[in-house]
Short mmCIF file of C-alpha atoms in Angstrom, two decimals:
data_model
loop_
_atom_site.label_atom_id
_atom_site.label_comp_id
_atom_site.label_asym_id
_atom_site.label_seq_id
_atom_site.Cartn_x
_atom_site.Cartn_y
_atom_site.Cartn_z
CA MET A 1 139.14 -92.96 3.91
CA ASN A 2 138.83 -95.19 6.95
CA GLY A 3 141.72 -93.38 8.58
CA SER A 4 140.12 -89.94 8.13
CA LEU A 5 136.79 -91.27 9.51
CA LYS A 6 138.61 -92.67 12.50
CA SER A 7 140.33 -89.34 13.16
CA ASN A 8 136.93 -87.55 12.82
CA TYR A 9 135.44 -89.89 15.40
CA GLY A 10 138.42 -89.20 17.63
CA ILE A 11 137.74 -85.45 17.54
CA TRP A 12 134.06 -85.94 18.38
CA GLU A 13 134.88 -88.38 21.14
CA LYS A 14 137.29 -85.86 22.65
CA LEU A 15 134.74 -83.04 22.30
CA THR A 16 132.02 -85.03 24.08
CA LYS A 17 134.41 -85.87 26.90
CA ILE A 18 135.77 -82.39 27.63
CA ASP A 19 136.47 -81.89 31.32
CA ARG A 20 133.51 -79.99 32.78
CA ARG A 21 135.96 -77.64 34.53
CA LEU A 22 137.21 -76.53 31.15
CA ILE A 23 133.62 -75.73 30.10
CA TYR A 24 133.19 -73.72 33.33
CA LEU A 25 136.41 -71.85 32.59
CA PHE A 26 135.22 -70.91 29.10
CA LEU A 27 131.83 -69.89 30.47
CA PHE A 28 133.59 -67.76 33.07
CA LEU A 29 135.59 -66.01 30.32
CA VAL A 30 132.54 -65.61 28.09
CA VAL A 31 130.72 -63.83 30.93
CA LEU A 32 133.77 -61.90 32.10
CA ILE A 33 134.80 -60.32 28.80
CA PRO A 34 131.51 -58.47 28.06
CA LEU A 35 131.51 -57.18 31.64
CA ILE A 36 134.95 -55.64 31.18
CA TYR A 37 134.32 -54.50 27.59
CA PRO A 38 130.56 -53.89 27.63
CA PHE A 39 128.27 -53.33 24.67
CA ARG A 40 124.72 -52.25 25.30
CA LEU A 41 121.76 -54.12 23.85
CA ALA A 42 118.39 -52.37 23.72
CA PRO A 43 115.88 -54.89 24.99
CA ARG A 44 112.42 -54.88 23.40
CA ALA A 45 109.67 -55.20 26.00
CA MET A 46 107.62 -58.39 25.75
CA THR A 47 103.85 -58.34 26.28
CA PRO A 48 103.82 -59.34 30.00
CA VAL A 49 106.31 -56.58 30.87
CA LEU A 50 104.47 -54.06 28.73
CA LYS A 51 101.17 -54.92 30.41
CA LEU A 52 102.70 -54.42 33.85
CA PHE A 53 104.27 -51.11 32.87
CA ASN A 54 101.07 -49.81 31.25
CA HIS A 55 98.96 -50.79 34.23
CA ILE A 56 101.27 -49.03 36.69
CA ASP A 57 101.50 -46.04 34.36
CA THR A 58 97.74 -45.59 34.51
CA ILE A 59 97.13 -46.13 38.23
CA PRO A 60 94.58 -43.51 39.33
CA LYS A 61 95.74 -40.78 41.72
CA ASP A 62 93.74 -42.20 44.64
CA LYS A 63 95.35 -45.63 44.39
CA CYS A 64 98.84 -46.81 45.21
CA LEU A 65 101.42 -49.31 44.07
CA VAL A 66 102.40 -51.97 46.60
CA ILE A 67 105.70 -53.76 46.17
CA SER A 68 106.23 -56.96 48.09
CA VAL A 69 109.98 -57.50 48.28
CA ASP A 70 110.06 -61.25 48.78
CA TYR A 71 113.51 -62.19 47.57
CA THR A 72 116.75 -62.99 49.33
CA PRO A 73 120.37 -62.05 48.49
CA ASP A 74 120.89 -65.21 46.41
CA THR A 75 118.50 -63.96 43.72
CA GLU A 76 119.49 -60.30 44.05
CA PRO A 77 121.11 -59.93 40.58
CA GLU A 78 117.85 -60.89 38.86
CA LEU A 79 115.27 -59.31 41.13
CA HIS A 80 116.82 -56.24 42.71
CA PRO A 81 116.84 -54.26 39.42
CA MET A 82 113.09 -54.90 39.18
CA THR A 83 112.40 -53.24 42.54
CA ILE A 84 114.61 -50.30 41.60
CA ALA A 85 112.92 -49.91 38.19
CA LEU A 86 109.43 -50.07 39.75
CA LEU A 87 110.33 -47.43 42.33
CA ARG A 88 111.77 -45.14 39.63
CA HIS A 89 108.62 -45.55 37.58
CA ALA A 90 106.28 -44.89 40.50
CA PHE A 91 108.16 -41.87 41.85
CA SER A 92 108.48 -40.31 38.40
CA ARG A 93 104.68 -40.56 37.98
CA LYS A 94 104.00 -39.40 41.57
CA ILE A 95 102.32 -42.69 42.40
CA LYS A 96 102.22 -43.48 46.12
CA VAL A 97 104.14 -46.61 47.07
CA GLY A 98 103.83 -49.06 49.94
CA ILE A 99 106.60 -51.60 50.46
CA LEU A 100 106.47 -54.74 52.53
CA CYS A 101 108.47 -57.92 52.94
CA ILE A 102 107.21 -61.41 53.51
CA SER A 103 110.70 -62.82 53.26
CA LEU A 104 112.76 -61.72 56.23
CA LEU A 105 116.00 -61.44 54.27
CA GLY A 106 114.26 -59.09 51.84
CA LEU A 107 114.26 -56.25 54.39
CA GLY A 108 117.84 -55.17 53.79
CA LEU A 109 117.40 -55.37 50.02
CA ALA A 110 114.18 -53.35 50.11
CA GLN A 111 115.93 -50.71 52.21
CA ASP A 112 118.82 -50.64 49.72
CA ALA A 113 116.49 -50.15 46.73
CA ILE A 114 114.61 -47.38 48.54
CA SER A 115 117.88 -45.59 49.42
CA ILE A 116 119.19 -45.79 45.84
CA VAL A 117 116.03 -44.43 44.22
CA THR A 118 115.13 -41.77 46.81
CA ASN A 119 118.72 -40.46 46.66
CA GLU A 120 118.50 -40.27 42.86
CA PHE A 121 115.28 -38.26 42.98
CA ASN A 122 116.10 -36.08 45.98
CA SER A 123 119.53 -35.14 44.65
CA LYS A 124 117.84 -33.57 41.61
CA ALA A 125 114.83 -32.08 43.44
CA LEU A 126 114.60 -28.29 43.59
CA THR A 127 111.57 -27.98 45.84
CA ARG A 128 109.89 -30.03 48.55
CA ASN A 129 107.19 -30.94 46.04
CA ASP A 130 109.77 -32.49 43.70
CA SER A 131 111.29 -34.51 46.51
CA VAL A 132 110.36 -38.04 47.44
CA ILE A 133 109.38 -37.89 51.10
CA TYR A 134 108.89 -40.76 53.50
CA GLY A 135 105.38 -40.91 54.92
CA ARG A 136 104.01 -38.69 52.16
CA ASP A 137 105.08 -40.44 48.93
CA TYR A 138 106.04 -43.87 50.19
CA VAL A 139 105.94 -46.08 53.24
CA PHE A 140 108.02 -49.08 54.21
CA TRP A 141 105.80 -51.27 56.33
CA GLY A 142 108.48 -53.84 57.10
CA TRP A 143 108.02 -57.55 57.67
CA GLN A 144 105.16 -59.65 58.91
CA THR A 145 104.74 -63.38 59.35
CA PRO A 146 103.36 -66.00 58.72
CA VAL A 147 102.62 -65.52 55.05
CA LEU A 148 98.81 -65.64 55.24
CA VAL A 149 98.59 -63.01 57.98
CA PRO A 150 99.75 -60.02 55.90
CA ILE A 151 98.20 -61.27 52.65
CA LEU A 152 94.71 -61.77 54.10
CA GLY A 153 94.97 -59.04 56.74
CA MET A 154 95.83 -56.31 54.21
CA GLY A 155 92.46 -56.92 52.61
CA GLU A 156 90.83 -55.55 55.74
CA ASN A 157 93.21 -53.08 57.36
CA ILE A 158 96.85 -52.54 56.50
CA SER A 159 97.59 -50.52 59.65
CA LYS A 160 96.43 -53.44 61.79
CA VAL A 161 98.78 -55.82 59.99
CA PHE A 162 101.67 -53.36 60.34
CA PRO A 163 100.99 -51.30 63.50
CA VAL A 164 104.53 -49.91 63.28
CA ASP A 165 106.59 -49.41 60.13
CA TYR A 166 110.14 -50.63 59.48
CA TYR A 167 111.59 -47.57 61.21
CA GLY A 168 109.41 -47.92 64.30
CA ASN A 169 106.87 -45.15 63.49
CA LYS A 170 103.22 -45.79 64.25
CA THR A 171 101.82 -46.55 60.82
CA ASP A 172 98.44 -44.87 61.24
CA THR A 173 100.14 -41.54 62.06
CA LEU A 174 101.74 -41.35 58.58
CA GLU A 175 100.08 -39.02 56.06
CA ILE A 176 100.17 -41.61 53.27
CA MET A 177 98.16 -44.09 55.36
CA LYS A 178 95.14 -41.77 55.28
CA THR A 179 94.64 -42.85 51.67
CA ILE A 180 95.87 -46.44 51.94
CA LYS A 181 93.55 -48.46 54.12
CA ASN A 182 93.32 -51.85 52.43
CA TYR A 183 93.38 -53.57 49.02
CA ASN A 184 90.61 -51.28 47.77
CA ASP A 185 93.21 -48.51 47.67
CA VAL A 186 95.81 -50.60 45.86
CA GLY A 187 96.11 -50.13 42.09
CA ILE A 188 98.37 -53.15 41.76
CA LEU A 189 100.45 -55.28 44.08
CA VAL A 190 103.71 -56.50 42.57
CA SER A 191 105.28 -59.47 44.30
CA ILE A 192 108.97 -59.78 43.46
CA SER A 193 110.15 -63.15 44.55
CA GLY A 194 112.40 -66.12 43.95
CA SER A 195 110.00 -68.41 45.80
CA ALA A 196 106.31 -69.35 45.74
CA ILE A 197 105.09 -66.16 47.44
CA PRO A 198 103.44 -64.71 44.28
CA PHE A 199 101.26 -67.85 44.21
CA TYR A 200 100.02 -66.94 47.68
CA TYR A 201 99.11 -63.48 46.45
CA ILE A 202 97.30 -64.96 43.45
CA THR A 203 95.49 -67.56 45.54
CA TYR A 204 94.49 -65.34 48.44
CA ALA A 205 94.70 -61.65 47.59
CA GLN A 206 93.56 -61.88 43.97
CA THR A 207 90.95 -64.61 44.39
CA GLN A 208 89.39 -63.27 47.58
CA PHE A 209 89.83 -59.50 47.25
CA GLY A 210 90.19 -59.08 43.50
CA VAL A 211 93.34 -56.99 43.84
CA ARG A 212 95.46 -56.75 40.69
CA ILE A 213 98.67 -58.78 40.97
CA GLY A 214 101.94 -58.23 39.14
CA VAL A 215 104.82 -60.66 39.38
CA GLY A 216 108.56 -60.21 39.29
CA SER A 217 109.99 -63.69 39.22
CA THR A 218 113.32 -65.39 38.74
CA ALA A 219 113.71 -66.86 35.28
CA VAL A 220 113.54 -70.39 36.73
CA GLN A 221 109.97 -69.77 37.85
CA ALA A 222 108.75 -67.75 34.89
CA ALA A 223 107.19 -70.65 32.99
CA ASP A 224 104.99 -71.42 36.03
CA PHE A 225 103.35 -67.99 35.92
CA TYR A 226 102.41 -67.81 32.23
CA PRO A 227 99.10 -69.69 32.72
CA TYR A 228 98.10 -67.06 35.28
CA ILE A 229 98.82 -64.26 32.83
CA ASN A 230 96.71 -66.03 30.22
CA SER A 231 93.81 -66.34 32.67
CA GLY A 232 94.09 -62.69 33.74
CA GLN A 233 94.85 -63.53 37.35
CA VAL A 234 98.26 -61.92 36.90
CA THR A 235 98.18 -58.52 35.22
CA GLY A 236 101.79 -58.45 34.07
CA MET A 237 105.14 -59.99 34.77
CA MET A 238 108.88 -59.40 34.66
CA SER A 239 110.79 -62.64 34.32
CA GLY A 240 114.42 -62.82 35.28
CA MET A 241 117.16 -60.41 34.36
CA LYS A 242 115.73 -60.00 30.87
CA GLY A 243 112.36 -58.88 32.27
CA ALA A 244 114.13 -56.39 34.52
CA ALA A 245 116.14 -55.05 31.58
CA GLU A 246 112.94 -54.61 29.53
CA TYR A 247 111.31 -52.67 32.36
CA GLU A 248 114.42 -50.51 32.76
CA GLN A 249 114.24 -49.76 29.05
CA LEU A 250 110.58 -48.69 29.32
CA VAL A 251 111.30 -46.49 32.35
CA GLU A 252 114.12 -44.76 30.48
CA GLU A 253 112.19 -44.35 27.23
CA ARG A 254 108.85 -43.24 28.61
CA CYS A 255 109.66 -41.64 31.98
CA LYS A 256 112.96 -40.11 30.85
CA ILE A 257 114.75 -41.40 33.93
CA TYR A 258 118.42 -41.78 33.08
CA ALA A 259 120.17 -43.76 35.78
CA ARG A 260 122.28 -46.86 36.14
CA ARG A 261 120.55 -49.88 34.59
CA LYS A 262 122.03 -52.90 36.28
CA ALA A 263 120.00 -55.51 34.41
CA THR A 264 120.52 -53.93 30.99
CA ASP A 265 124.28 -53.66 31.62
CA ALA A 266 124.39 -57.39 32.31
CA MET A 267 122.47 -58.42 29.19
CA ALA A 268 125.60 -58.42 27.00
CA ALA A 269 127.23 -61.01 29.26
CA GLN A 270 123.93 -62.88 29.43
CA THR A 271 123.66 -63.04 25.64
CA ALA A 272 127.27 -64.17 25.23
CA ALA A 273 126.77 -66.91 27.83
CA HIS A 274 123.60 -68.13 26.08
CA LEU A 275 125.46 -68.33 22.77
CA TRP A 276 128.25 -70.31 24.41
CA ILE A 277 125.79 -72.73 26.02
CA MET A 278 123.95 -73.18 22.70
CA ILE A 279 127.25 -73.97 20.97
CA THR A 280 128.19 -76.56 23.62
CA ILE A 281 124.73 -78.18 23.40
CA ILE A 282 124.93 -78.39 19.58
CA ILE A 283 128.47 -79.81 19.66
CA GLY A 284 127.47 -82.29 22.34
CA ASN A 285 124.43 -83.48 20.37
CA ILE A 286 126.28 -83.79 17.05
CA GLY A 287 129.02 -85.76 18.80
CA TYR A 288 126.46 -87.99 20.47
CA PHE A 289 124.71 -88.86 17.20
CA ILE A 290 127.96 -89.41 15.28
CA LEU A 291 129.33 -91.70 17.98
CA ARG A 292 126.01 -93.56 18.26
CA ARG A 293 126.08 -94.23 14.49
CA ARG A 294 129.56 -95.70 14.80
CA LYS A 295 128.35 -98.10 17.50
CA MET B 1 142.10 -50.85 38.87
CA ASN B 2 140.91 -49.51 42.21
CA ILE B 3 140.92 -52.29 44.82
CA SER B 4 138.51 -51.83 47.70
CA THR B 5 139.87 -50.99 51.13
CA ASN B 6 136.61 -51.91 52.85
CA PRO B 7 137.29 -55.06 54.95
CA TRP B 8 133.68 -56.26 54.55
CA ILE B 9 134.02 -56.21 50.77
CA TRP B 10 137.13 -58.36 51.19
CA VAL B 11 135.24 -60.78 53.44
CA SER B 12 132.44 -61.02 50.82
CA ALA B 13 134.95 -61.49 47.99
CA ILE B 14 136.86 -64.24 49.82
CA LEU B 15 133.60 -66.04 50.67
CA THR B 16 132.47 -65.75 47.04
CA LEU B 17 135.74 -67.28 45.84
CA GLY B 18 135.32 -69.99 48.46
CA ILE B 19 131.90 -70.95 47.09
CA PHE B 20 133.20 -70.83 43.50
CA SER B 21 136.03 -73.21 44.46
CA PHE B 22 133.42 -76.00 44.46
CA LEU B 23 133.43 -75.80 40.67
CA TYR B 24 136.95 -77.24 40.77
CA LYS B 25 136.13 -79.86 43.40
CA GLU B 26 134.71 -80.28 46.90
CA ASN B 27 137.17 -78.80 49.42
CA PRO B 28 137.35 -77.57 53.04
CA PHE B 29 137.38 -73.89 52.02
CA TYR B 30 134.01 -74.37 50.28
CA ARG B 31 132.58 -76.21 53.28
CA VAL B 32 133.61 -73.43 55.68
CA CYS B 33 131.84 -70.85 53.47
CA GLU B 34 128.72 -73.03 53.15
CA HIS B 35 128.45 -73.56 56.91
CA LEU B 36 129.04 -69.88 57.56
CA PHE B 37 126.18 -68.97 55.22
CA VAL B 38 123.73 -71.38 56.86
CA GLY B 39 124.77 -70.30 60.35
CA ILE B 40 124.60 -66.57 59.67
CA ALA B 41 121.23 -66.80 57.88
CA ASN B 42 119.74 -68.76 60.79
CA GLY B 43 121.30 -66.49 63.40
CA TYR B 44 119.95 -63.41 61.61
CA SER B 45 116.45 -64.90 61.36
CA ILE B 46 116.34 -65.97 65.00
CA THR B 47 117.55 -62.64 66.39
CA PHE B 48 115.23 -60.71 64.08
CA VAL B 49 112.20 -62.76 65.12
CA TRP B 50 113.13 -62.33 68.77
CA HIS B 51 113.64 -58.56 68.62
CA ARG B 52 111.01 -57.62 66.03
CA VAL B 53 108.24 -60.16 66.70
CA LEU B 54 108.38 -61.90 70.07
CA LEU B 55 109.56 -58.95 72.19
CA PRO B 56 107.25 -56.19 70.85
CA THR B 57 104.15 -58.29 70.16
CA LEU B 58 104.24 -60.90 72.94
CA ILE B 59 106.76 -60.51 75.75
CA ASN B 60 106.66 -56.74 76.35
CA PRO B 61 102.83 -56.36 76.27
CA VAL B 62 102.30 -59.44 78.46
CA ALA B 63 104.94 -58.20 80.93
CA LYS B 64 102.93 -54.97 81.22
CA GLY B 65 99.77 -56.99 81.83
CA GLU B 66 98.31 -56.21 78.38
CA ARG B 67 97.02 -58.67 75.73
CA LEU B 68 96.98 -61.54 78.23
CA TRP B 69 94.97 -63.66 75.80
CA LEU B 70 98.26 -64.22 73.97
CA VAL B 71 99.60 -66.33 76.87
CA PRO B 72 97.62 -69.54 76.11
CA VAL B 73 98.34 -69.05 72.38
CA ALA B 74 102.06 -68.77 73.15
CA ILE B 75 101.90 -71.90 75.32
CA VAL B 76 100.31 -73.85 72.47
CA GLY B 77 103.03 -72.54 70.13
CA ALA B 78 105.73 -73.51 72.63
CA LEU B 79 104.48 -77.09 72.47
CA TYR B 80 106.52 -77.40 69.26
CA PHE B 81 109.58 -77.64 71.50
CA THR B 82 108.25 -80.78 73.20
CA ARG B 83 109.68 -82.57 70.17
CA PHE B 84 112.98 -82.51 72.08
CA ILE B 85 111.54 -84.33 75.14
CA PRO B 86 110.69 -87.89 74.06
CA LYS B 87 108.24 -88.57 76.93
CA ILE B 88 105.90 -85.75 76.02
CA SER B 89 106.80 -85.36 72.35
CA TRP B 90 103.24 -86.37 71.36
CA LEU B 91 102.12 -82.88 72.46
CA VAL B 92 103.67 -81.46 69.31
CA ARG B 93 100.63 -82.80 67.47
CA ILE B 94 98.44 -80.07 69.01
CA PRO B 95 100.08 -77.03 67.32
CA ILE B 96 100.65 -79.03 64.13
CA ALA B 97 96.95 -79.99 64.04
CA ILE B 98 95.90 -76.35 64.55
CA VAL B 99 98.25 -75.06 61.85
CA MET B 100 97.25 -77.79 59.39
CA GLY B 101 93.56 -77.33 60.11
CA TYR B 102 93.79 -73.57 59.62
CA GLY B 103 95.99 -73.95 56.57
CA ALA B 104 93.71 -76.49 54.90
CA GLY B 105 90.56 -74.52 55.69
CA ALA B 106 92.04 -71.27 54.41
CA SER B 107 93.71 -72.65 51.31
CA ILE B 108 91.61 -75.46 49.83
CA PRO B 109 88.63 -73.41 48.56
CA ARG B 110 90.83 -70.57 47.32
CA ALA B 111 93.38 -72.89 45.71
CA ILE B 112 90.59 -74.72 43.86
CA GLU B 113 89.24 -71.38 42.67
CA ALA B 114 92.64 -69.94 41.68
CA SER B 115 94.37 -72.97 40.23
CA ILE B 116 91.54 -75.05 38.78
CA ILE B 117 88.38 -73.06 38.12
CA GLU B 118 90.07 -69.89 36.84
CA GLN B 119 92.51 -71.95 34.76
CA LEU B 120 89.64 -73.94 33.26
CA LYS B 121 87.80 -70.74 32.43
CA ALA B 122 90.92 -69.47 30.65
CA THR B 123 90.96 -72.60 28.49
CA VAL B 124 87.37 -72.24 27.34
CA ILE B 125 87.04 -70.83 23.83
CA THR B 126 84.25 -68.29 23.40
CA ARG B 127 83.20 -66.03 20.56
CA SER B 128 85.03 -63.09 22.16
CA THR B 129 88.28 -65.08 21.96
CA PHE B 130 88.26 -64.48 18.21
CA GLU B 131 88.07 -60.69 18.40
CA SER B 132 91.56 -60.81 16.92
CA ILE B 133 93.14 -63.61 14.91
CA TYR B 134 96.19 -63.55 17.19
CA THR B 135 94.28 -64.27 20.42
CA GLY B 136 92.03 -66.75 18.62
CA LEU B 137 94.94 -68.80 17.33
CA TRP B 138 96.66 -68.89 20.70
CA ALA B 139 93.41 -69.89 22.39
CA ILE B 140 93.15 -72.87 20.03
CA VAL B 141 96.80 -73.82 20.69
CA ILE B 142 96.19 -73.65 24.45
CA PHE B 143 92.97 -75.66 24.16
CA VAL B 144 94.60 -78.40 22.08
CA GLY B 145 97.69 -78.38 24.30
CA VAL B 146 95.66 -78.83 27.48
CA ILE B 147 93.59 -81.70 26.03
CA ALA B 148 96.66 -83.43 24.55
CA THR B 149 98.73 -83.07 27.73
CA ILE B 150 95.93 -84.37 29.95
CA SER B 151 95.40 -87.31 27.59
CA TYR B 152 99.09 -88.21 28.00
CA PHE B 153 98.49 -88.66 31.74
CA PHE B 154 95.39 -90.80 31.18
CA PHE B 155 96.63 -94.23 32.22
CA SER B 156 93.32 -96.05 32.65
CA ARG B 157 93.11 -97.21 29.04
CA GLU B 158 95.59 -98.58 26.55
CA ARG B 159 96.86 -95.95 24.12
CA LYS B 160 94.94 -97.00 21.04
CA GLY B 161 92.76 -95.16 18.56
CA VAL B 162 92.42 -91.40 19.14
CA LEU B 163 94.27 -91.60 22.45
CA ARG B 164 97.52 -92.64 20.72
CA PRO B 165 98.15 -89.57 18.51
CA LEU B 166 96.70 -87.28 21.19
CA SER B 167 99.10 -88.53 23.86
CA TYR B 168 102.02 -88.21 21.42
CA LEU B 169 100.97 -84.63 20.79
CA GLY B 170 100.85 -84.24 24.57
CA ILE B 171 104.50 -85.33 24.79
CA ILE B 172 105.43 -82.62 22.28
CA PHE B 173 103.70 -79.96 24.39
CA ILE B 174 105.35 -81.30 27.56
CA MET B 175 108.77 -81.24 25.88
CA LEU B 176 108.18 -77.67 24.72
CA GLY B 177 107.36 -76.78 28.31
CA PHE B 178 110.52 -78.47 29.57
CA GLY B 179 112.55 -76.68 26.91
CA ALA B 180 111.18 -73.30 27.96
CA SER B 181 111.87 -74.10 31.60
CA PHE B 182 115.42 -75.20 30.77
CA GLY B 183 116.09 -72.01 28.80
CA TYR B 184 114.80 -69.90 31.67
CA THR B 185 116.86 -71.91 34.17
CA VAL B 186 120.03 -71.27 32.18
CA MET B 187 119.22 -67.55 32.15
CA ALA B 188 118.65 -67.59 35.92
CA ARG B 189 121.90 -69.33 36.73
CA ILE B 190 123.92 -67.12 34.39
CA SER B 191 122.31 -64.06 36.01
CA LEU B 192 123.58 -65.19 39.38
CA LEU B 193 127.08 -65.70 37.97
CA ILE B 194 126.95 -62.22 36.41
CA GLY B 195 125.86 -60.78 39.76
CA ARG B 196 128.81 -62.29 41.59
CA LEU B 197 131.33 -61.42 38.86
CA THR B 198 130.06 -57.84 38.78
CA PHE B 199 130.61 -57.67 42.54
CA LEU B 200 134.14 -59.04 42.24
CA LEU B 201 135.09 -56.82 39.31
CA ARG B 202 133.44 -53.59 40.46
CA ASP B 203 133.08 -53.55 44.23
CA TRP B 204 136.20 -55.55 45.06
CA LEU B 205 138.78 -55.03 42.30
CA GLY B 206 137.41 -51.80 40.84
CA ILE B 207 138.08 -52.96 37.28
CA ILE B 208 134.66 -51.96 35.90
CA LYS B 209 132.54 -48.90 36.64
#
C-alpha cells in the first residue's frame, strides 16, 4: 500500500516539475495541428458584439461609420480581422466610412484592410454604383498626433484636423467630406486598439460630444471595458479573436458576404489551446494539493 | 507545400523564428531580432514624423514665410532637447509644464465625468432597472459587487462586524475579476501565437491555404 502511494506521489511530483519547454512544445503542437487540419466552429455572437453589429446595421443614411485603427503589428492577429469585418459590413450596407489612425504603426495595417475589402467588393461589382470608390464611399484621413488633437478636433471640424488625407489629397475637396463635417455626422466611432486609446475616445469624444463609441480590443484589455458597456458609454465591443470571429459570423449570416474569415479559421486552434491550458492547470493544481498533503 | 520565393517573407520568417528561440533560452539570435525590432520601429516613427508632420506642417510653411506663429511654439518644443546639455537642462521644465498643465486641464474634469460620475450612475438601481428580471438581477449583482469590493479596500477600521463578511465577499468578486482577466490574457497570447504560426505555415511554407 505504502509502495503504491509512494509511486503515485512520484508521478505527481514529476508532473508538477515538467520542463516548461516541454509544455511549450505541446502547446505548439496543439495549436499547429488544428491549423493544418482545420475544423470550423460557428461562434455565437455575445451581447456586446451583437449590440455593435445592430447599431452599425441601423446607422442612418446621413451618418457615417468612423474606424480608428489604433493597433500595431504585434496585435494584428486579434485586431486586423475586426477592421476587415467592419469594412465588409459597412460597404455591404452602403454606409460611408472614415478611417483614421492615432497609432502611427496602424497606417500600414489600415491600408492593408482597405485594400483587401475594396478589392473583394470591386472585383464583383458590375456597375460604378456597385463599386466601392475612394472619396465617395470611404476616406482614409491618415494619422494625426498627439492623441487629444484629433479626438477633440474632430468634434469641431474633421477637415481642419486632417487637411490632407493619407494619399495627399486635400480632404475638403472629397465628395464624402460634404456630408462628414464633425462628430454630429458620425453614427458610431469604433476604436480598434491594443492600447488605452479607446479610453481617450470614451473620456473625450463620448463625454464631451456624446458621440457613440464602439470598441475593438485585445482580449487582455476586454475586462477593463465591460463597466463602460454597462454604463452605456460604450455601445458595443468586440474582444479579442473571439469577438472578431463573432462579428465575422454576423457579417456572413446577415450581410451574405462570403469571404475569408481569418478569426473564425483560427478559433479551432484557439479552442484546442484553451483545452490544453485547462488540462495543465488542473493537473498542476491536483499535484500541488496531493504533494501538500504528503508534507 | 509551396515555399515562398519572396525574400521579405524569408526575412520575416527568420526573424519570427529568432524571437521564438527565446522559448528555449536567451541567446544571441533572439537579441539580434529584438534590437532590430526596436531600431526599425523607432527609425520608422522618426522618419514618418519628419516627412509627414514636421516638413509639411512646420518647416515648409515657415520657409515660405507662412504660419510664422509656429516658430516660437517650435522653439518651446525644441527645449526638450536641452535635456542633453547639463548646464541649461532646467529649460526642459518649460515644455513639460505646458504639456502637463494642458493635459491636466483637459483631462481632469472629463475623466471625473467619464470614469467616476457615469460609473456611479450605472451602479444606481432604479425602478426602470427591473423592466426585465435579467437586467434587474445583474444590477443587484453589480451593486453588491461594487459595495463589497470597495469595503475590501477600506483600511481605516478593523475588519469586524458587517465589514468582515463584506470584505470577504469583496475578495470573491476581485478573484472573479482576476480570473476573467487571466482567461482573456490566455486567449490574447494564444491569438498572437496563432497569428505567427499561420504566417509561417501559409505565407512562408505554403502548407495551409
